[in-house]
PDB file of C-alpha atoms and ligand atoms in Angstrom:
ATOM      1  CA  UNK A  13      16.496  -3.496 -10.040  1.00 72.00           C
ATOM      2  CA  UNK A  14      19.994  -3.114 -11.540  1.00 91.00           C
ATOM      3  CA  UNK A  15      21.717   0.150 -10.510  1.00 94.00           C
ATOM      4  CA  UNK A  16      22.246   2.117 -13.792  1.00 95.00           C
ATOM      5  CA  UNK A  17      17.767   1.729 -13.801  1.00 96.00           C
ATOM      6  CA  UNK A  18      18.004   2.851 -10.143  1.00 97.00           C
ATOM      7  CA  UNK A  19      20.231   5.559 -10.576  1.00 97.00           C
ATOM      8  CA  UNK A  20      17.960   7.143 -13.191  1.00 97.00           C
ATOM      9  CA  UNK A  21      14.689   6.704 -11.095  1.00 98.00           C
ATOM     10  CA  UNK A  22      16.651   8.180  -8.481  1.00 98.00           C
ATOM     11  CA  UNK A  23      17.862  11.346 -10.618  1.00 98.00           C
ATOM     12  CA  UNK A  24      14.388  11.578 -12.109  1.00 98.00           C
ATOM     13  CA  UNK A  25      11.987  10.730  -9.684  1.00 98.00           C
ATOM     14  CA  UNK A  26      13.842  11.801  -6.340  1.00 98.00           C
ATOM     15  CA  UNK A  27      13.508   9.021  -5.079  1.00 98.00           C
ATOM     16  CA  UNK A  28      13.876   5.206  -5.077  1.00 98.00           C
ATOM     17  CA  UNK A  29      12.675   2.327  -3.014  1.00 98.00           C
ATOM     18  CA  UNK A  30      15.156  -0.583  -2.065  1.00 98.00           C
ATOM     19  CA  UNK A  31      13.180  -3.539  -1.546  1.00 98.00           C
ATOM     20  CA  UNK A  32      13.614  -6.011   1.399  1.00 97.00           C
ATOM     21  CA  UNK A  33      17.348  -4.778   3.245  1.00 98.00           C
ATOM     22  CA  UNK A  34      15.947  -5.081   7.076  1.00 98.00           C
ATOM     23  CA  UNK A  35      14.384  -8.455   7.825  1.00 98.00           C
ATOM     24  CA  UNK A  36      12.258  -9.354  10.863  1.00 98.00           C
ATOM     25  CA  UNK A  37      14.868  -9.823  13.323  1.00 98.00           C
ATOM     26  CA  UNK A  38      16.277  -6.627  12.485  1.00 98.00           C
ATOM     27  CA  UNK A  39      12.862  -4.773  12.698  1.00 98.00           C
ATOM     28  CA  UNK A  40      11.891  -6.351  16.127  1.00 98.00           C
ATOM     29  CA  UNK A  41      15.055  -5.164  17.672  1.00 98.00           C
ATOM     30  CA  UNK A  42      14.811  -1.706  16.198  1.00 98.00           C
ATOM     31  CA  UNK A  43      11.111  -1.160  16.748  1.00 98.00           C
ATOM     32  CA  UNK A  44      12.386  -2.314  20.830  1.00 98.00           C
ATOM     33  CA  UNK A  45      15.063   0.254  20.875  1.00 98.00           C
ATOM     34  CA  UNK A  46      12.958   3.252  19.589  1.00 98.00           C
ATOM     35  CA  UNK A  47      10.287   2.532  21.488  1.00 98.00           C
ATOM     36  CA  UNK A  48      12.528   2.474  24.423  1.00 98.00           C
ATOM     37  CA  UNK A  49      14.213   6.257  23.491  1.00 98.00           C
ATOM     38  CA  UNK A  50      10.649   7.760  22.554  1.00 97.00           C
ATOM     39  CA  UNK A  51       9.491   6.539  26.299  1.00 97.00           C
ATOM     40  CA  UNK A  52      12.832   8.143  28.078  1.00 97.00           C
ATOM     41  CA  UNK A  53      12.046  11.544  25.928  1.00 97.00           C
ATOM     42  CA  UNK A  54       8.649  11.696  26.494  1.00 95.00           C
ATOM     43  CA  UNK A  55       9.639  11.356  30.287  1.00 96.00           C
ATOM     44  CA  UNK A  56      12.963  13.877  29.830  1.00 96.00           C
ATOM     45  CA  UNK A  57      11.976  16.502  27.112  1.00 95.00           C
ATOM     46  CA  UNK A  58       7.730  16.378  26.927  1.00 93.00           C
ATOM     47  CA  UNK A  59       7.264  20.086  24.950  1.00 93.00           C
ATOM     48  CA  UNK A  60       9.941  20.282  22.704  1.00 95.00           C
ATOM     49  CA  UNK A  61       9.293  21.315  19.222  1.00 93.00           C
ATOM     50  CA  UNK A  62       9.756  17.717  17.435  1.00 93.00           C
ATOM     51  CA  UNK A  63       8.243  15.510  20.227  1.00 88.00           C
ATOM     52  CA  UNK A  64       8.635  11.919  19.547  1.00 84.00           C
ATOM     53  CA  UNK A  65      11.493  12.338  16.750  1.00 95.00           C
ATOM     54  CA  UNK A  66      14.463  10.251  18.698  1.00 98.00           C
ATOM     55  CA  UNK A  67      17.838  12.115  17.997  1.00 98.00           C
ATOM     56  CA  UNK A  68      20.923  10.267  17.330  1.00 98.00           C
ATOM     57  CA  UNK A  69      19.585   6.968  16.857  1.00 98.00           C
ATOM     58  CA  UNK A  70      22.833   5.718  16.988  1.00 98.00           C
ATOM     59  CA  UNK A  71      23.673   6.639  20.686  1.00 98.00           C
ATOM     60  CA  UNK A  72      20.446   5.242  21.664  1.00 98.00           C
ATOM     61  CA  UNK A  73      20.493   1.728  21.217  1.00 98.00           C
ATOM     62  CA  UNK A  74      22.872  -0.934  19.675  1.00 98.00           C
ATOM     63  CA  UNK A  75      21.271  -2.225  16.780  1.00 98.00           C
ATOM     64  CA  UNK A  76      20.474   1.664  15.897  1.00 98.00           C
ATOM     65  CA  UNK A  77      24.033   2.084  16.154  1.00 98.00           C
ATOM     66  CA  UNK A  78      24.576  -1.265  14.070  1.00 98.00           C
ATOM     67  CA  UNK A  79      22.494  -0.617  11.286  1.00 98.00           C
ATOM     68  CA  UNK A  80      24.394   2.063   9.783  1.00 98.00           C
ATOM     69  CA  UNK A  81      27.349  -0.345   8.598  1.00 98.00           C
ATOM     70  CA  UNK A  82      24.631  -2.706   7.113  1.00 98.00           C
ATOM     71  CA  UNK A  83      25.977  -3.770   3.617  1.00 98.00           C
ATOM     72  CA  UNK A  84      22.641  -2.807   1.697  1.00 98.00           C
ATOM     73  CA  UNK A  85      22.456   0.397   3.186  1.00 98.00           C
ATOM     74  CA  UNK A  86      25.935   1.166   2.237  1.00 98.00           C
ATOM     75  CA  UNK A  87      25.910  -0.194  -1.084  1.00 98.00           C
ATOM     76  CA  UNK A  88      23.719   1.715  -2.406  1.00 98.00           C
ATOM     77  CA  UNK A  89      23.761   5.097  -0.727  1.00 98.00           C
ATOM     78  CA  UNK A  90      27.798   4.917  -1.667  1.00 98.00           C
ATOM     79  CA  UNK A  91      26.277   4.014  -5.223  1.00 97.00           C
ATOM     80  CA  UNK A  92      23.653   7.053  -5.761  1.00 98.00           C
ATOM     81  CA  UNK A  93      25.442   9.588  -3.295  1.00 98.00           C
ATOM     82  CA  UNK A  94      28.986   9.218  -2.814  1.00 97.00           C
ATOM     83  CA  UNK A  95      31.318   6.970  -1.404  1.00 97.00           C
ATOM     84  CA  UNK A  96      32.636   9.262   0.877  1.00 97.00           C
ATOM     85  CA  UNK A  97      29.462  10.578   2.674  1.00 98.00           C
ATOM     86  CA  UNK A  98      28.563  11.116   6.874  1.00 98.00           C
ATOM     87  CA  UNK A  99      25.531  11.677   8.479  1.00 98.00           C
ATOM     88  CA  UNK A 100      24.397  15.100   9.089  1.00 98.00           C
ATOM     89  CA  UNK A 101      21.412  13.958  11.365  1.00 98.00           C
ATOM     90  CA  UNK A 102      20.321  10.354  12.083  1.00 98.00           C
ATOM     91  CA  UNK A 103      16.514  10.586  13.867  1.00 98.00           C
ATOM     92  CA  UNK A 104      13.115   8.617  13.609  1.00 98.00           C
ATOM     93  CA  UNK A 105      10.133   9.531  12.874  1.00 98.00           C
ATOM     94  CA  UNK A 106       6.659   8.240  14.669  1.00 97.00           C
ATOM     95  CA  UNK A 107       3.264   8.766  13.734  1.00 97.00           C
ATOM     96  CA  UNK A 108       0.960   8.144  16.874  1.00 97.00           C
ATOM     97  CA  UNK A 109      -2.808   7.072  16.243  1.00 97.00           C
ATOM     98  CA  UNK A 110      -5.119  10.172  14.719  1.00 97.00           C
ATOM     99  CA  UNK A 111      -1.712  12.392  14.773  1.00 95.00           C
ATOM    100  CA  UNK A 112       1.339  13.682  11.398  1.00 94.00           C
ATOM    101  CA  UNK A 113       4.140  14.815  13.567  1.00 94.00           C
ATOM    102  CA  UNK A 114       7.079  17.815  12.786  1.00 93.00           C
ATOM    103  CA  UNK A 115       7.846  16.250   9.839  1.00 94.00           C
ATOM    104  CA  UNK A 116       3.927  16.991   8.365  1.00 95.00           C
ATOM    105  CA  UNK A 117       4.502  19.952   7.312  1.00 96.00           C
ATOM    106  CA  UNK A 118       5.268  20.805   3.524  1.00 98.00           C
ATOM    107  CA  UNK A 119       9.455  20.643   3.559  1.00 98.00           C
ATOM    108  CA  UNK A 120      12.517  19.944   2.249  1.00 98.00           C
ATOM    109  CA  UNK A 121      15.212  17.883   4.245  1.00 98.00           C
ATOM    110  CA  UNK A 122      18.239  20.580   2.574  1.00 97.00           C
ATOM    111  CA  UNK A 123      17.875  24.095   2.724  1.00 94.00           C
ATOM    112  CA  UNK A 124      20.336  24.332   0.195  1.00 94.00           C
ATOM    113  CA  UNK A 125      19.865  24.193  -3.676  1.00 95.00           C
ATOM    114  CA  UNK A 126      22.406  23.695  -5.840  1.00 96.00           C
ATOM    115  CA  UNK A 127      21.535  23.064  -9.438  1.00 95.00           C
ATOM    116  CA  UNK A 128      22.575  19.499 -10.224  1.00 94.00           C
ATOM    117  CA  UNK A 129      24.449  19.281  -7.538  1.00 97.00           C
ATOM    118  CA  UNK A 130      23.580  17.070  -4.276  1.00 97.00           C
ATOM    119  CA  UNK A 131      24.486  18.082  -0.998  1.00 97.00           C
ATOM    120  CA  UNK A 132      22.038  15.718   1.107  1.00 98.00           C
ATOM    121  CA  UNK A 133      20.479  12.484   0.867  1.00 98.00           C
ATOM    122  CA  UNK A 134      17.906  10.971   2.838  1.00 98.00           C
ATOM    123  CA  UNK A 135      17.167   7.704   3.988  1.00 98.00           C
ATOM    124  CA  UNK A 136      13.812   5.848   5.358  1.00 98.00           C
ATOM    125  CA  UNK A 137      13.702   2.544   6.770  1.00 98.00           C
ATOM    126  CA  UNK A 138      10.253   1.698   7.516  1.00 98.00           C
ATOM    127  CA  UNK A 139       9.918  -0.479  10.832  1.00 98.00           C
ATOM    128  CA  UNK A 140       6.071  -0.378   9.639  1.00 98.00           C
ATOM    129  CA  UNK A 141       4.631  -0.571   6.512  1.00 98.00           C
ATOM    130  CA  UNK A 142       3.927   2.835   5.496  1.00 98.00           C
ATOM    131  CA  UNK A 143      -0.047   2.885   4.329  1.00 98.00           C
ATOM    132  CA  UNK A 144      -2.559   5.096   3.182  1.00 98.00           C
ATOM    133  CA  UNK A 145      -4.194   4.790   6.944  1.00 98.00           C
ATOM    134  CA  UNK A 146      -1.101   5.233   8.820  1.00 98.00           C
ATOM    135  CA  UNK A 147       0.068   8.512   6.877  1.00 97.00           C
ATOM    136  CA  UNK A 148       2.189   7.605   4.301  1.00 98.00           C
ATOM    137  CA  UNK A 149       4.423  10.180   3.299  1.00 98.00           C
ATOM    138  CA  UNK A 150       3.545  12.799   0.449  1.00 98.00           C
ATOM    139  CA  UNK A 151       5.983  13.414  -1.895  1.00 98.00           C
ATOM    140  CA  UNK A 152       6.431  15.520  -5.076  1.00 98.00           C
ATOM    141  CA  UNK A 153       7.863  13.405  -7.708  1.00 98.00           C
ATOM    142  CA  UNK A 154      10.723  15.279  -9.602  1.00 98.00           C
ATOM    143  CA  UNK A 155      10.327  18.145  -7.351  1.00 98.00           C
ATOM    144  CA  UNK A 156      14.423  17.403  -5.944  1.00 98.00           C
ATOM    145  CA  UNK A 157      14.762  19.999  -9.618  1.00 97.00           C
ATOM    146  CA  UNK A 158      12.983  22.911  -7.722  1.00 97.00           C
ATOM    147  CA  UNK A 159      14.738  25.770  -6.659  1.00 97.00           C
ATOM    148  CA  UNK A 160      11.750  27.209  -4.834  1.00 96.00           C
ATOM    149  CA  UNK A 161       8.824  25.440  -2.557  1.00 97.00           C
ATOM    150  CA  UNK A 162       5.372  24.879  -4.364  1.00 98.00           C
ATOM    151  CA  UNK A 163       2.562  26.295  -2.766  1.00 97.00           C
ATOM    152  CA  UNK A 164       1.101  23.499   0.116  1.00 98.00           C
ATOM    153  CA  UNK A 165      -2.175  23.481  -2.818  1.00 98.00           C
ATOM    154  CA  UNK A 166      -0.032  22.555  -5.486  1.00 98.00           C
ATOM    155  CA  UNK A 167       1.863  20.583  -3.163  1.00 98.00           C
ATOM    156  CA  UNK A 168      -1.363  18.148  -2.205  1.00 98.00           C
ATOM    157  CA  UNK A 169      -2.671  18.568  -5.666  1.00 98.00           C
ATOM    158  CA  UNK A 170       0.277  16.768  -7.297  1.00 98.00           C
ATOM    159  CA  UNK A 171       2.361  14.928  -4.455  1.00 98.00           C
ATOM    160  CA  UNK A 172       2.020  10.746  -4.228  1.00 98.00           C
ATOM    161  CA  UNK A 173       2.100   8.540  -1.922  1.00 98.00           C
ATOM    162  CA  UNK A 174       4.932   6.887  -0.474  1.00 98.00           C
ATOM    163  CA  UNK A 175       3.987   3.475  -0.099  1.00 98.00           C
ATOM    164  CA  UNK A 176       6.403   1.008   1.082  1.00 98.00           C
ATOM    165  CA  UNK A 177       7.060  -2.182   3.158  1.00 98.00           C
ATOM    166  CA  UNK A 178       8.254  -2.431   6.848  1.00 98.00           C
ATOM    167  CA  UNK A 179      11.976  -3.681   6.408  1.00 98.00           C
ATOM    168  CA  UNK A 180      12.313  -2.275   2.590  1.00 98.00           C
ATOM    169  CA  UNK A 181      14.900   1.339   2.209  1.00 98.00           C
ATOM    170  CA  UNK A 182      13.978   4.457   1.221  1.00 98.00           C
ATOM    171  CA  UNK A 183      16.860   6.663  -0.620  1.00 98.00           C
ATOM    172  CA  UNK A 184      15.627  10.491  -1.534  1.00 98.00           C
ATOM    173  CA  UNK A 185      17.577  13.766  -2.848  1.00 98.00           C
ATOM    174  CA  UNK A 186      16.999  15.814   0.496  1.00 98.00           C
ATOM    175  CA  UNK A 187      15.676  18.450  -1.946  1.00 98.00           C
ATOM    176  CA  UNK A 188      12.650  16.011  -2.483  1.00 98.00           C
ATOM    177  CA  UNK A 189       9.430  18.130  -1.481  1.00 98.00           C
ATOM    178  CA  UNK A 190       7.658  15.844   0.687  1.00 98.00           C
ATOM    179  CA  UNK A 191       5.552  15.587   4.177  1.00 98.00           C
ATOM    180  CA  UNK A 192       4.137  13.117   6.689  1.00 98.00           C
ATOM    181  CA  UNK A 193       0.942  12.118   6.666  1.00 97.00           C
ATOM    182  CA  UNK A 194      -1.371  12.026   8.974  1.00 97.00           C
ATOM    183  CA  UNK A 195      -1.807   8.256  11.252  1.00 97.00           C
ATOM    184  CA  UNK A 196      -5.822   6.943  10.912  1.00 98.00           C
ATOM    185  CA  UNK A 197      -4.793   3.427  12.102  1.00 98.00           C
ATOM    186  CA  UNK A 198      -5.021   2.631  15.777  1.00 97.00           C
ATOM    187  CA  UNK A 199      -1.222   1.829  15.953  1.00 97.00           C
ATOM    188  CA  UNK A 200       2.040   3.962  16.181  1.00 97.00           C
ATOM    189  CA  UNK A 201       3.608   3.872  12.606  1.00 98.00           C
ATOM    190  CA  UNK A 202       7.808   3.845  13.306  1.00 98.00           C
ATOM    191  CA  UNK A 203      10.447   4.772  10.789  1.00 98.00           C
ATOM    192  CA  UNK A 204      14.242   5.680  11.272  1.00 98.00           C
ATOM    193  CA  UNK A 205      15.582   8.743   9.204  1.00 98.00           C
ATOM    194  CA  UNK A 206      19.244   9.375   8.055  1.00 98.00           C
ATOM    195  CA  UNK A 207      20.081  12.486   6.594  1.00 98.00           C
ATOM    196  CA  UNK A 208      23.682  12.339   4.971  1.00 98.00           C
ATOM    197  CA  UNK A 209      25.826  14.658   3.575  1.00 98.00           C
ATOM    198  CA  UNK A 210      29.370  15.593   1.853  1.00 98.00           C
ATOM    199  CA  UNK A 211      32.216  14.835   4.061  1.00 97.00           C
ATOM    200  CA  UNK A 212      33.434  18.591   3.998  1.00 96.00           C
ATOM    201  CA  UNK A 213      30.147  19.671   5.219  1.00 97.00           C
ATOM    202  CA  UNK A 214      29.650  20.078   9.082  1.00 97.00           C
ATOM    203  CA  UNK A 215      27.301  17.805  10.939  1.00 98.00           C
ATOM    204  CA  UNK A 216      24.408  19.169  12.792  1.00 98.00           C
ATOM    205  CA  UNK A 217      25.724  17.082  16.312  1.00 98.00           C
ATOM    206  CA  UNK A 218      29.708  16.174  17.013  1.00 98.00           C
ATOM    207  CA  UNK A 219      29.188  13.205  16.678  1.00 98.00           C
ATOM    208  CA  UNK A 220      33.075  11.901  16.868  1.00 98.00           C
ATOM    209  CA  UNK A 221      32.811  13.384  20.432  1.00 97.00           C
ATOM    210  CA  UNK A 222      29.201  12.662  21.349  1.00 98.00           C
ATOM    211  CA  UNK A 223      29.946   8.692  20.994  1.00 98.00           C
ATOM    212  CA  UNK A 224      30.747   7.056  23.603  1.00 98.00           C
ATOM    213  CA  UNK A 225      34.358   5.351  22.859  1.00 98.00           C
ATOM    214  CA  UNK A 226      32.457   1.782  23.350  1.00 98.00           C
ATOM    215  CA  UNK A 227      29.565   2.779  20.378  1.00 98.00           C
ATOM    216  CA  UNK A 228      32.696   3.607  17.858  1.00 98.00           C
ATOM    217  CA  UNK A 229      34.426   0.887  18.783  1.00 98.00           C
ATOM    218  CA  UNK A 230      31.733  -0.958  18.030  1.00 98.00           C
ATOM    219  CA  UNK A 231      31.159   0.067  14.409  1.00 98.00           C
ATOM    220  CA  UNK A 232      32.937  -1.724  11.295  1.00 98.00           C
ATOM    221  CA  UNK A 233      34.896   0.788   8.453  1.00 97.00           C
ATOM    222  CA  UNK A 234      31.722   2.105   6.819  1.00 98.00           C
ATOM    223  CA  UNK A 235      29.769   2.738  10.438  1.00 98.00           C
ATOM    224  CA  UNK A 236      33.248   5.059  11.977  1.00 98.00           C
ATOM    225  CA  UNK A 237      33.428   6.859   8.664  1.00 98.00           C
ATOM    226  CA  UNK A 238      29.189   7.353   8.218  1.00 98.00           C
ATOM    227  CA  UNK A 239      29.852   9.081  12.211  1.00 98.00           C
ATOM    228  CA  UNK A 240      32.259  11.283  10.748  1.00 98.00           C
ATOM    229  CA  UNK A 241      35.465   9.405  12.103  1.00 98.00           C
ATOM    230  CA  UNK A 242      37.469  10.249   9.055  1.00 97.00           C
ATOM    231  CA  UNK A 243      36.631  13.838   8.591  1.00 97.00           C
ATOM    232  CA  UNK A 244      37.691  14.864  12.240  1.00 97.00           C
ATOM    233  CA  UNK A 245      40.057  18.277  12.609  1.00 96.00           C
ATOM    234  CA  UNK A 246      42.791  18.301  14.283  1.00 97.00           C
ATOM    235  CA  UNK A 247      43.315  20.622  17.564  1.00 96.00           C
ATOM    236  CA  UNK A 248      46.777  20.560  17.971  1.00 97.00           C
ATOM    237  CA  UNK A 249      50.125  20.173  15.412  1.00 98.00           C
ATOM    238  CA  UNK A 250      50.305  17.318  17.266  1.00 97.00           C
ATOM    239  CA  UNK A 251      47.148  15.773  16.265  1.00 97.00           C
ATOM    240  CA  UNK A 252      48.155  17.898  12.713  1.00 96.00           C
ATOM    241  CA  UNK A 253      51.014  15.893  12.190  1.00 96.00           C
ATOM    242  CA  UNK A 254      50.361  12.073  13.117  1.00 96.00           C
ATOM    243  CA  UNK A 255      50.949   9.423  10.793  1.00 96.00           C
ATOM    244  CA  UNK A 256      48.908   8.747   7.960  1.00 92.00           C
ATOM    245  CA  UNK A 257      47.213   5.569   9.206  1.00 92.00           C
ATOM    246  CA  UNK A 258      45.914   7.659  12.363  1.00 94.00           C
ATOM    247  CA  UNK A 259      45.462  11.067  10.394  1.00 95.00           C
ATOM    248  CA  UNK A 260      42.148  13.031  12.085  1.00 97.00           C
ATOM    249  CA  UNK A 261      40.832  13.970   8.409  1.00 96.00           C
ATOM    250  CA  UNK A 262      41.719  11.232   5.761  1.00 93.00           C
ATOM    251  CA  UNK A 263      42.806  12.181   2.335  1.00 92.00           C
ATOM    252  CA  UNK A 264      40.237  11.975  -0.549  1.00 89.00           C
ATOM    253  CA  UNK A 265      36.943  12.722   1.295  1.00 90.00           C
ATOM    254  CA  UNK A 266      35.291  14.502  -1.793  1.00 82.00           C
TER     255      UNK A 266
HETATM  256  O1  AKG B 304       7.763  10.150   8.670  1.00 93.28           O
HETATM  257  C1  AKG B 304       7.573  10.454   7.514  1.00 93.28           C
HETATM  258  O2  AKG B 304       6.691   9.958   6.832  1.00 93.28           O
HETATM  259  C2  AKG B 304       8.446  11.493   6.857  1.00 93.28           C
HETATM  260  C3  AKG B 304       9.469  12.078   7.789  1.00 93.28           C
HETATM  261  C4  AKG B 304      10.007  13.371   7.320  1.00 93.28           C
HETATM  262  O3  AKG B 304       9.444  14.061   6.528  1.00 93.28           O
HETATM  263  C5  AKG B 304      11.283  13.838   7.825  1.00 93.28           C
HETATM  264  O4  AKG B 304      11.815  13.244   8.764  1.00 93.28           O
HETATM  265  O5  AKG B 304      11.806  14.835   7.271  1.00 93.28           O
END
């Protein structure tokens, strides 16, 4: 699909489905690494609120931490978003057999809304295929226009299906009324979510300082800035007043 047809399914519909970016290497490694974090939670943090959504992908396993300077994924999220934008939270999202998880409920992804005006974006990538048996996600088509929550009826009444392939991207307006569904299949449905932002806007995790020095190092131009690397604040004149090719907060992040 050629952008300008993209762009208005995206403004119209909320959301849009990018077809084929992750192939089968890429899912195999991913689907290893998650599975890996959501074992070392489920050992370190059993009760807390959003059991079995990984935090911070991106500290959590290398190809988690590679993914986010893949060319399709930054294509088109600089494309329908802006060029400029970070990641406010970068998580996944499981759906174990006969269970919906946090993200079930009846929500938005932005608490803020802004008519015509974006603040947040979200991104999918389905390491499954996301089915009517494994609890693909609901979603309200146009409802990114809302200022206010329909009513969960309404909601179920109206919402879709979001059915899409294991490997294929997912790009929403965070204001896109939507839910998990609940898993009937007899396997654990996996998908990583990436909610971005403007650059101006605060993250919900450091993540500059979270990093380890080795996991920036390790990510290309579009990566460093997606962590926030550009938009960093300075703590001292010092820091105020280095050059421009080392400046803490770049010029131009709109
Ligand atoms: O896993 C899903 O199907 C949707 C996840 C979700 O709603 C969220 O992470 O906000």
């Amino acid at each position: 699909m050629d952008l300008s047809s993209l762009q208005q399914q995206f403004d119209q519909q909320g959301v849009v489905v990018i077809p084929q970016v992750l192939d089968k290497a890429w899912l195999n490694a991913l689907q290893q690494e998650l599975e890996a974090a959501i074992a070392e939670d489920t050992q370190q943090r059993p009760d807390v609120f959003d059991a079995g959504m990984v935090h911070n992908c991106m500290t959590r396993g290398k190809q988690m931490c590679a993914v986010l300077d893949h060319p399709l994924l930054n294509h088109y999220i600089k494309a329908l978003f802006t060029p400029h934008c970070i990641i406010y939270a970068y998580q996944s999202s499981s759906l174990t057999p006969g269970q919906g998880n946090y993200g079930s409920r009846v929500h938005v992804d932005c608490p803020r809304w802004i008519d015509n005006y974006i603040t947040n974006v979200g991104v999918i990538l389905p390491l499954n295929d996301f089915t009517l048996q494994n609890g693909a996600t609901w979603y309200l088509p146009g409802s990114h226009r809302l200022a206010e929550l329909p009513s969960e009826t309404l909601f179920y009444q109206q919402a879709k299906r979001l059915l899409c392939q294991a490997g294929d991207m997912v790009i929403f307006n965070a204001r896109l009324v939507h839910a998990a569904g609940v898993n009937q299949d007899n396997y654990t449905r996996h998908a990583l979510t990436i909610n971005l932002c403007r650059p101006y806007m605060r993250q919900r995790f450091d993540f500059p300082r979270l990093l380890t020095r080795q996991q920036i190092d390790s990510l290309g131009e579009d990566g460093r800035r997606l962590v926030g690397m550009n938009v960093r604040m300075p703590v001292s004149l010092d820091e105020f007043y280095l050059p421009p090719e080392q400046r803490l907060y770049k010029p131009g992040q709109e």
